[in-house]
Short mmCIF file of C-alpha atoms in Angstrom, two decimals:
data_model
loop_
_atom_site.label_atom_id
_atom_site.label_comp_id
_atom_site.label_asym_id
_atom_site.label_seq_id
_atom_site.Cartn_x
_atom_site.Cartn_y
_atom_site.Cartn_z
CA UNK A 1 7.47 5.06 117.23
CA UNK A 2 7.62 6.11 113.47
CA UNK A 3 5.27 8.57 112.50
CA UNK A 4 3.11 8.24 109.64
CA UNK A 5 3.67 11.24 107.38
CA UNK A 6 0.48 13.23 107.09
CA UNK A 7 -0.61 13.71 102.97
CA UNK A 8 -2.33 17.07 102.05
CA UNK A 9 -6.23 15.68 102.07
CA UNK A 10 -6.09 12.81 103.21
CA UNK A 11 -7.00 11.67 106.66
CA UNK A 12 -6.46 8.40 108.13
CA UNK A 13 -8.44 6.27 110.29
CA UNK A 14 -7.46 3.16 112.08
CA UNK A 15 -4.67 2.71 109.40
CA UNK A 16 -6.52 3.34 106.60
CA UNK A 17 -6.01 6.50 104.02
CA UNK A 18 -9.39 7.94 103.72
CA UNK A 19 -10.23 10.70 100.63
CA UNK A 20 -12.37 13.29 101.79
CA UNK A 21 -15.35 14.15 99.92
CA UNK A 22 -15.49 16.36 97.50
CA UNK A 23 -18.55 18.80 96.94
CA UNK A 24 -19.98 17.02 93.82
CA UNK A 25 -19.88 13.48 96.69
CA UNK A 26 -21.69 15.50 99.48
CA UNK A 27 -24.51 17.07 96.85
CA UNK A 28 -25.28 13.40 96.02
CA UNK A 29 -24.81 12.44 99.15
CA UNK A 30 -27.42 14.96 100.47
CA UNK A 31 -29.73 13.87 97.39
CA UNK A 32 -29.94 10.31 98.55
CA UNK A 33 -30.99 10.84 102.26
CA UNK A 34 -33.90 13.26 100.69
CA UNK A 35 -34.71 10.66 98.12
CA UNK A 36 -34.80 8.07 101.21
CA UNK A 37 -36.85 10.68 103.72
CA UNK A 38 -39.36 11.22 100.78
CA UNK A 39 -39.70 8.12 100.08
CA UNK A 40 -40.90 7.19 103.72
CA UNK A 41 -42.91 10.08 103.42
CA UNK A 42 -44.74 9.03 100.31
CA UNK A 43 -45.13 5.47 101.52
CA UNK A 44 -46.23 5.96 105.13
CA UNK A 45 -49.79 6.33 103.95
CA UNK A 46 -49.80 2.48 102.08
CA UNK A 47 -47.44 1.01 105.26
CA UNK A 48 -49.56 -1.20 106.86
CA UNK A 49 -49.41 -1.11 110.25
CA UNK A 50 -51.48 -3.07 112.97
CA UNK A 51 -54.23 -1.21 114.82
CA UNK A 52 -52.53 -2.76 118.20
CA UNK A 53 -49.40 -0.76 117.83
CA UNK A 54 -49.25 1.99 120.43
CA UNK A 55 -48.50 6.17 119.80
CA UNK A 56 -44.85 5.26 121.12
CA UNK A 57 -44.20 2.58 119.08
CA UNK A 58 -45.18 4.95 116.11
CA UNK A 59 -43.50 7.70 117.02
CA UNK A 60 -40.29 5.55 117.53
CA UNK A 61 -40.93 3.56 114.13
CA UNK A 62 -41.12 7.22 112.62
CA UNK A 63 -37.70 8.42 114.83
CA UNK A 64 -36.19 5.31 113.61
CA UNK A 65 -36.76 6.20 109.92
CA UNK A 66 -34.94 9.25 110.73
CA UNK A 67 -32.04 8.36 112.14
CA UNK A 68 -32.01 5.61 109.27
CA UNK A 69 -31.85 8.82 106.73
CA UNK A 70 -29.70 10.78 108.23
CA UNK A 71 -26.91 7.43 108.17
CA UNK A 72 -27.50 7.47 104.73
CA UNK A 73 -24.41 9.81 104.77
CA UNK A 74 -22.59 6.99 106.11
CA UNK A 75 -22.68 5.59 103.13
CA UNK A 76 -19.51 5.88 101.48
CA UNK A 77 -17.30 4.71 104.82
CA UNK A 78 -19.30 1.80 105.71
CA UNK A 79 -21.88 0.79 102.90
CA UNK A 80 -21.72 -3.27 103.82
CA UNK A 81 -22.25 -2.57 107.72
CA UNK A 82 -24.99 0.04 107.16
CA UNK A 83 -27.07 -2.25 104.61
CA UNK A 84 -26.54 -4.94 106.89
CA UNK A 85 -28.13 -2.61 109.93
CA UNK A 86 -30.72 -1.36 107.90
CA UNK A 87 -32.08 -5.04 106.61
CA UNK A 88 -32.28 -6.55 109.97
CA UNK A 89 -33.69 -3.77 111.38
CA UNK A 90 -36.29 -3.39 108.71
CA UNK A 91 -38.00 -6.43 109.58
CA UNK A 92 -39.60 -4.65 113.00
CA UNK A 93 -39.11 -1.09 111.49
CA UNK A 94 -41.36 0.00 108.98
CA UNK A 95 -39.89 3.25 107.42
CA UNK A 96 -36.46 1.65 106.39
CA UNK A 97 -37.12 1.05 102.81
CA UNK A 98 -35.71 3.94 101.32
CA UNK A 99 -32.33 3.97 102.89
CA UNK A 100 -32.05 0.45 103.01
CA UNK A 101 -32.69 0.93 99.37
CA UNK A 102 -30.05 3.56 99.45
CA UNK A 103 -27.57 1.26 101.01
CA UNK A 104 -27.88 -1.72 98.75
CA UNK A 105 -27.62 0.76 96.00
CA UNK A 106 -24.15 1.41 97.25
CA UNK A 107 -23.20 -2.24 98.37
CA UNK A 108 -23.38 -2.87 94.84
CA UNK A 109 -22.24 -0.08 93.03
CA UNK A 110 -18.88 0.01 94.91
CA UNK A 111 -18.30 -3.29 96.53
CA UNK A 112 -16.91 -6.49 94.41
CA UNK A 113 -19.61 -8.84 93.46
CA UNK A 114 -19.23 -11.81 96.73
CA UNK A 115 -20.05 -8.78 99.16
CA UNK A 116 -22.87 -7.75 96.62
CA UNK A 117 -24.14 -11.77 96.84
CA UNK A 118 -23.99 -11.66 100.78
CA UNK A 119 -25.56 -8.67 101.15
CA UNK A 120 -28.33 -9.86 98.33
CA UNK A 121 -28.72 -13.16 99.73
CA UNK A 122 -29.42 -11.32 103.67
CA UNK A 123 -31.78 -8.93 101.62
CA UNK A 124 -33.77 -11.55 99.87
CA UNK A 125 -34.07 -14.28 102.86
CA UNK A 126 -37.01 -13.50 103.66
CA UNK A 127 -38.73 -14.43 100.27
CA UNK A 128 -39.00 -18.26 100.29
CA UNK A 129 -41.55 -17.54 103.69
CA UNK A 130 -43.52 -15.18 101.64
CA UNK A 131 -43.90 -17.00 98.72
CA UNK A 132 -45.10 -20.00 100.83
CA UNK A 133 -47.45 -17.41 103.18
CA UNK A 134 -48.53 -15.19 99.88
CA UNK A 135 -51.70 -17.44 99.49
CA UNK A 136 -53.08 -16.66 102.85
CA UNK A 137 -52.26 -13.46 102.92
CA UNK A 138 -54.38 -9.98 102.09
CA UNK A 139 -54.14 -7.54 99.01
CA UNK A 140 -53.00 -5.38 101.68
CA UNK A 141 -50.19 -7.03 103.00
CA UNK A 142 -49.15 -8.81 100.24
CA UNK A 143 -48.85 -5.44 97.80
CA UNK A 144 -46.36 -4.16 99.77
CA UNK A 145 -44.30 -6.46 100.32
CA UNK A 146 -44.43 -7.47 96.40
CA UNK A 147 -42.78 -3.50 95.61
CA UNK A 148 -40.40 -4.20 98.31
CA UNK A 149 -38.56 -6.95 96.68
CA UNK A 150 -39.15 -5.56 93.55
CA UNK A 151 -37.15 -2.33 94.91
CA UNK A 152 -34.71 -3.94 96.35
CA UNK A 153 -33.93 -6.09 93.43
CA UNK A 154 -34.44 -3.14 91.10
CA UNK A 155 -31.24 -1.17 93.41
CA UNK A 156 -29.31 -3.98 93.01
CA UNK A 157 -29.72 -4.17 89.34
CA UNK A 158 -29.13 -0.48 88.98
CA UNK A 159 -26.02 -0.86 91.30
CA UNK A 160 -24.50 -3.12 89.56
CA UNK A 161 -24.94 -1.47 86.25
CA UNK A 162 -23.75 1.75 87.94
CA UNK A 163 -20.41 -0.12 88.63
CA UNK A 164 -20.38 -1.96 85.54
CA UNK A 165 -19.89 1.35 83.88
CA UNK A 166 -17.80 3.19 85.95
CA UNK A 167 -15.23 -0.02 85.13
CA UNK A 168 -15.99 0.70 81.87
CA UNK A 169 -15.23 4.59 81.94
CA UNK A 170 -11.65 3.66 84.19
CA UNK A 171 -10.90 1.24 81.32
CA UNK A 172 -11.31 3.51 78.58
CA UNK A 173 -9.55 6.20 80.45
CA UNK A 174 -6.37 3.69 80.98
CA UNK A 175 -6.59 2.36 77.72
CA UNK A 176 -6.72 6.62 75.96
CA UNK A 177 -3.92 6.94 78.82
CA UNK A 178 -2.03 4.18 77.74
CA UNK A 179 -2.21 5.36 74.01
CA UNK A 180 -1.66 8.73 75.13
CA UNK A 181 1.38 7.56 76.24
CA UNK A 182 2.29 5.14 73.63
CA UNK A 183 1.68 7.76 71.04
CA UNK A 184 4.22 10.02 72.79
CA UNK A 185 6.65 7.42 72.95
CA UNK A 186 6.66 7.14 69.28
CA UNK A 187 7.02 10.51 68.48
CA UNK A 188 10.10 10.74 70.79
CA UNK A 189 11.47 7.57 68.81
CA UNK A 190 10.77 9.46 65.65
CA UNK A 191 12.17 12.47 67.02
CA UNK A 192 15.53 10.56 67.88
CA UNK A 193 15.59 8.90 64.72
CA UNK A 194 15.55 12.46 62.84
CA UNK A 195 18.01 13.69 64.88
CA UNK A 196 20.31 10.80 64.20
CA UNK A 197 19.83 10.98 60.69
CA UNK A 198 20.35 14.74 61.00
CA UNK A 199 23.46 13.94 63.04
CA UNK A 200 24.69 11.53 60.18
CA UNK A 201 24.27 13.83 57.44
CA UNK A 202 25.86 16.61 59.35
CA UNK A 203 28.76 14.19 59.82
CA UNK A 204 29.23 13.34 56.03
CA UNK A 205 28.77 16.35 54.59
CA UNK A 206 30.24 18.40 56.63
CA UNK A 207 33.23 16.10 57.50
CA UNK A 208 34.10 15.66 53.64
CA UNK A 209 34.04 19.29 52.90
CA UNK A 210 36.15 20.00 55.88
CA UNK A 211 38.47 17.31 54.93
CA UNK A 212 38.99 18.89 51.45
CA UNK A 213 39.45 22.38 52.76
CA UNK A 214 42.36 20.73 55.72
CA UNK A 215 44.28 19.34 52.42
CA UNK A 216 44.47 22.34 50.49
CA UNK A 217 45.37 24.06 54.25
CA UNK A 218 47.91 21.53 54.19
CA UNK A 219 49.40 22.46 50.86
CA UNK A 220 49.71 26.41 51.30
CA UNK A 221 51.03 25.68 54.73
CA UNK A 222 53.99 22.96 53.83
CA UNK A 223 54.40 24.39 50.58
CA UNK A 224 55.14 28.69 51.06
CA UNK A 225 57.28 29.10 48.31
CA UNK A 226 54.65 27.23 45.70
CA UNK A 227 54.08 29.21 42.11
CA UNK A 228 51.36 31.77 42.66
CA UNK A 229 48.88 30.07 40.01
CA UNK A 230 48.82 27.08 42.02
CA UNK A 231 48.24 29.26 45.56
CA UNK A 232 45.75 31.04 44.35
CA UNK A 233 43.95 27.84 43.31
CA UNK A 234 44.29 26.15 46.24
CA UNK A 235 42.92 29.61 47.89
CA UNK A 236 39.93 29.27 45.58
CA UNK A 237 39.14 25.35 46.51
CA UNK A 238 39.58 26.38 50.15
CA UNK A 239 37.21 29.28 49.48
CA UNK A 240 34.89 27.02 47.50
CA UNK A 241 35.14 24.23 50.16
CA UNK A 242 34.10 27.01 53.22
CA UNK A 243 31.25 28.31 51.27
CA UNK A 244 29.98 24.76 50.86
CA UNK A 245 30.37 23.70 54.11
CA UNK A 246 28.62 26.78 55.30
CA UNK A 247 25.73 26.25 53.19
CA UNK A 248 24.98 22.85 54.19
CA UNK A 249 25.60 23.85 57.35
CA UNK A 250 22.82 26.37 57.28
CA UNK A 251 20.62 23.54 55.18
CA UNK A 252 21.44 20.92 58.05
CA UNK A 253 20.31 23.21 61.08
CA UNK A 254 17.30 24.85 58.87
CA UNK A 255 15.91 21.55 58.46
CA UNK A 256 16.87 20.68 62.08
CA UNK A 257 14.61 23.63 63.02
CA UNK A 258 11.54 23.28 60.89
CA UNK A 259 11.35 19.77 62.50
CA UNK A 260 11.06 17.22 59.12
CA UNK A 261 13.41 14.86 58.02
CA UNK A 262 15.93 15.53 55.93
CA UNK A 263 14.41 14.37 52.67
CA UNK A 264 12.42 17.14 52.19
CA UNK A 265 9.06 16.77 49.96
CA UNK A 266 10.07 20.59 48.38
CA UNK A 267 13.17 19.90 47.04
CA UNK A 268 15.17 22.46 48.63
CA UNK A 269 17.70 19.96 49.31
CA UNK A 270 18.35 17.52 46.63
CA UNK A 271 19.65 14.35 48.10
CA UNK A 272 22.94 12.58 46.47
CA UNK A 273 22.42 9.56 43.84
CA UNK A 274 24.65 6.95 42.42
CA UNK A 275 25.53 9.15 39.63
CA UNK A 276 26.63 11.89 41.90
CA UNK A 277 29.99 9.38 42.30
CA UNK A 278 32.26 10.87 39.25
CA UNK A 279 31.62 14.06 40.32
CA UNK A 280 32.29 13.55 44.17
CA UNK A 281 35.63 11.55 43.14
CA UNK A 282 36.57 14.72 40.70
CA UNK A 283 36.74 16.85 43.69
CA UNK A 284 38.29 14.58 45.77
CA UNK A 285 41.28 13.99 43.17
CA UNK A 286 41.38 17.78 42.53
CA UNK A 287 42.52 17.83 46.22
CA UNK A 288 45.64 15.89 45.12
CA UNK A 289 43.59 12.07 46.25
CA UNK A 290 44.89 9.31 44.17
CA UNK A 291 41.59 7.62 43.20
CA UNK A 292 40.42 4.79 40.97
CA UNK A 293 37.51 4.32 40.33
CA UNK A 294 35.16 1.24 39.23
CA UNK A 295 31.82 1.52 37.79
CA UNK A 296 28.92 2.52 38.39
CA UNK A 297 27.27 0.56 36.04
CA UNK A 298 25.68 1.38 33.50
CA UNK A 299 21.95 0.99 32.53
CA UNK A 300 18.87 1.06 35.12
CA UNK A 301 19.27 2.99 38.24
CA UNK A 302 19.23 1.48 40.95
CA UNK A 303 16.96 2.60 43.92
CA UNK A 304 16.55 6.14 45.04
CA UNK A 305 17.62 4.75 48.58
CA UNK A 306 20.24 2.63 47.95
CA UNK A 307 22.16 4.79 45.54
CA UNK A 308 22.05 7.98 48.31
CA UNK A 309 23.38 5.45 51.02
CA UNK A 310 26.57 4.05 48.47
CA UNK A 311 27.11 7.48 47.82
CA UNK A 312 27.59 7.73 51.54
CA UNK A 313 29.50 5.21 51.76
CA UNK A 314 32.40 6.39 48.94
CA UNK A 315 31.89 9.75 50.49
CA UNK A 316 33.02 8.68 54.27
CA UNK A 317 35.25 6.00 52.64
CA UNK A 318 37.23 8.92 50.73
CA UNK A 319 37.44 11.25 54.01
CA UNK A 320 38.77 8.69 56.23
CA UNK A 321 41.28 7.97 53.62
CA UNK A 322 42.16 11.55 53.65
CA UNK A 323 42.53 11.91 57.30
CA UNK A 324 44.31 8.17 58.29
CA UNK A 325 46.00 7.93 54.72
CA UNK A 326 47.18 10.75 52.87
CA UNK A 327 48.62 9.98 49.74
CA UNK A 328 47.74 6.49 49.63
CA UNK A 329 46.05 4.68 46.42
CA UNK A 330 41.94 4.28 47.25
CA UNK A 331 40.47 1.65 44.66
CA UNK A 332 36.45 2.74 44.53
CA UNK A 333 34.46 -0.46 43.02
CA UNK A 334 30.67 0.18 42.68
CA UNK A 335 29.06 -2.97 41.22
CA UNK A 336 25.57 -4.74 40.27
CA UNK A 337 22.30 -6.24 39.07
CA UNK A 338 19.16 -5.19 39.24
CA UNK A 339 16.92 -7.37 40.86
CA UNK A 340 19.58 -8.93 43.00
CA UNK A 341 22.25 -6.43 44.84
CA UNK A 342 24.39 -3.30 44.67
CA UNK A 343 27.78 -4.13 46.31
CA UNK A 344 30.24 -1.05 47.36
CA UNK A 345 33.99 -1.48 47.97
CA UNK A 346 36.92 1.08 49.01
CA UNK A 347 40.16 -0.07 49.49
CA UNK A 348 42.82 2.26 50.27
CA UNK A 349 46.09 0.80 50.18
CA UNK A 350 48.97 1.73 52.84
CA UNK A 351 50.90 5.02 52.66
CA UNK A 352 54.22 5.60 51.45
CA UNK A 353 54.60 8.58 53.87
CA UNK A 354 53.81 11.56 54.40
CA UNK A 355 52.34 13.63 51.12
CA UNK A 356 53.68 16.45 50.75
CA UNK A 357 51.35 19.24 51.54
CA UNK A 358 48.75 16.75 53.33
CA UNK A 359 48.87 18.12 56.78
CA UNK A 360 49.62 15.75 59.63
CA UNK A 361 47.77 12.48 60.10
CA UNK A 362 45.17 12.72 62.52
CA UNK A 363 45.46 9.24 63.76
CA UNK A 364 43.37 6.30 63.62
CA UNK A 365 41.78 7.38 66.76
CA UNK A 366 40.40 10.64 65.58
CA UNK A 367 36.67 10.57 65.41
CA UNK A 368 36.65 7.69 67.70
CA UNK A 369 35.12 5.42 64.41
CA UNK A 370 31.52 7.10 64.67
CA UNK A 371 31.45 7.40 60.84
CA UNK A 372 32.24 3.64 60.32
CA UNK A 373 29.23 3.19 62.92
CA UNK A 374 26.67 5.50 61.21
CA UNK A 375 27.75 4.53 58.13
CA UNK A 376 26.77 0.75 59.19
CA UNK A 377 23.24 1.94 60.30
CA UNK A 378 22.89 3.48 57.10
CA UNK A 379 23.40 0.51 55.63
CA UNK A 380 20.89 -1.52 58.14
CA UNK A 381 18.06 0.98 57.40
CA UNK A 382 18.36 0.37 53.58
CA UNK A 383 18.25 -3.39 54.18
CA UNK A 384 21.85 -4.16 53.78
CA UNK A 385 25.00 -4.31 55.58
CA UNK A 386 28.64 -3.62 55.75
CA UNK A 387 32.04 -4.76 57.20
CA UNK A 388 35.21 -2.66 57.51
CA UNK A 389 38.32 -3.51 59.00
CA UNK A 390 41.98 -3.59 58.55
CA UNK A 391 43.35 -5.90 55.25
CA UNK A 392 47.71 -6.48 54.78
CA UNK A 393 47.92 -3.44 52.59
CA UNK A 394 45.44 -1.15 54.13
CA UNK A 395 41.92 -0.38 54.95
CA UNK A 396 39.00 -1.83 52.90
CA UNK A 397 34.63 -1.26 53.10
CA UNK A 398 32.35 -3.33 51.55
CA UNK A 399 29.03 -3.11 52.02
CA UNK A 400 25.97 -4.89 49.64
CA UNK A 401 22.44 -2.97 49.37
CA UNK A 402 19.31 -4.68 48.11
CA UNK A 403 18.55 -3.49 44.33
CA UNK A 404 14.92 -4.14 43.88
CA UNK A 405 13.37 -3.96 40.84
#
């Protein structure tokens, strides 16, 4: 026979996973059957009993009442069976009331609201005979009997409100839960989203500096017997190029630690615009890059946003040339109107060879095409797209970015 696994306080009793009480349930617990033995106290004096009634039957009416207290502490395990007891029973009995009251109290506070009828219904059967007998029947009876329906209809209506509310507390606590939770999932999102874009910047930065620096690597390693002017210029790009990529390095990861996005509200690091293109296209043909270049054009700016990402764009476009294509012709065509779009488009054209002094080809493979793919989610955050692929003579990008006035 499989044994049911036994959970740290829990018991179980005829199948059923029982949660002992806690010290807060057995104060109230002990409150209630002194509420109900005070209550028979108080109201033995206006109980009326008939003169005929023997000592026994008294003192068993009054042993009754205290059993009936002491189950009170049943309560919690068997509310519907113990309000059920106590009902019928207080029909002979005459010091019932108060845990009878007890136990409809917690019929209805914890039971769903058909149990809470049936119990009701068994509690208030006996009313249509006492309305009909009320006329012939004295102050003294009939007070009595008047509080205890009033008491037992007042329990229920304070049990049900007692339930009533504790839904109400579970549904708040789900719902602040639920947001809890929700609000954690966002930040996580958000968190991932500045990483990404941390990851993305660190890959176009970095990988175009590094690019530049492999060239001139390239030359002084091909090229040994070159004049020394032009050595110890390509020394001083590669110099330049390190301490670049070093401090955006240390810009990249400084953000990266401080938590915040990468536009930062302080300026410390000044973001790339359309304008930026000349000189980013300077540097790349100072590396030996055979570059045309198209536009921008001239007049109103376009957006903050969607002159940073074409700047991107060229920017991969140029180091992926560098790395697949060295020594091939890259077209750069930057076009536009405001109020319509700003289109992008690199074309780099197929190698002769081998450049002299251009290092070896890394292979189209190299990278595995993540900057094409961040480069496209660039270009889907700013509201655009873009398309690159493989053309006859080479390798072109286009991409189109909404210009807004």
């Amino acid at each position: 026979m499989r044994r049911i696994p036994r959970i740290p306080g829990i018991h179980r009793i005829a199948g059923i996973e029982r949660i002992p009480r806690t010290r807060r349930d057995w104060a109230a617990d002990l409150a209630l059957v002194l509420f109900a033995a005070c209550f028979a106290a108080v109201s033995s004096q206006s109980i009326p009993v008939a003169d005929s009634v023997g000592p026994a039957w008294r003192a068993a009416d009054q042993a009754a009442g205290g059993l009936a207290c002491a189950a009170v502490l049943l309560r919690r395990r068997w509310p519907v069976q113990l309000a059920v007891v106590l009902l019928l029973a207080g029909t002979q009995a005459h010091y019932l009331t108060g845990p009878a009251l007890v136990a409809v109290f917690t019929v209805a506070a914890t039971r769903p609201w058909r149990v809470t009828a049936w119990v009701a219904a068994l509690a208030f059967a006996p009313l249509p005979l006492f309305l009909w007998r009320l006329p012939e029947m004295t102050e003294d009876r009939a007070g009595p009997a008047v509080t205890y329906f009033a008491l037992i209809a007042g329990a229920i209506g304070w049990g049900l409100f007692r339930r009533s509310r504790q839904q109400l507390i579970a549904s708040l606590r789900e719902r602040a839960e639920l947001a809890e939770a929700d609000a954690e999932s966002r930040a996580q999102r958000v968190r991932m989203e500045v990483r990404e874009e941390i990851a993305r910047e660190m890959h176009d930065v970095l990988g175009h500096r590094l690019s530049l620096l492999s060239v001139h690597a390239g030359a002084l390693e091909y090229n040994p017997g070159a004049p020394p002017a032009e050595t110890a210029r390509a020394a001083g790009v590669i110099r330049e190029s390190a301490h670049l990529a070093l401090h955006d390095l240390r810009e990249v990861i400084g953000v990266l630690r401080s938590g915040t996005g990468i536009d930062t509200a302080d300026g410390r690091r000044p973001q790339p615009e359309l304008a930026d293109l000349e000189r980013l296209v300077a540097e790349a043909r100072a590396a030996g890059g055979r570059i045309e270049l198209t536009g921008p054009p001239d007049g109103a700016a376009p957006p903050a946003l969607a002159g940073r990402t074409a700047y991107r764009i060229v920017q991969e476009a140029l180091t992926n040339a560098r790395k697949h294509a060295p020594g091939a012709t890259v077209r750069v065509r930057v076009a536009g109107v405001p109020g319509d779009r700003l289109t992008v488009e690199v074309h780099s054209s197929r190698p002769p060879g081998p450049a002299p002094g251009a290092g070896p080809d890394l292979g189209p493979g190299e990278g595995g095409g993540q900057g094409l793919v961040g480069l496209a989610e660039r270009a889907r955050l700013a509201g655009g797209g873009l398309t690159a692929g493989p053309t006859d003579d080479g390798f072109r990008v286009e991409a189109w970015l909404p210009w807004q006035n």
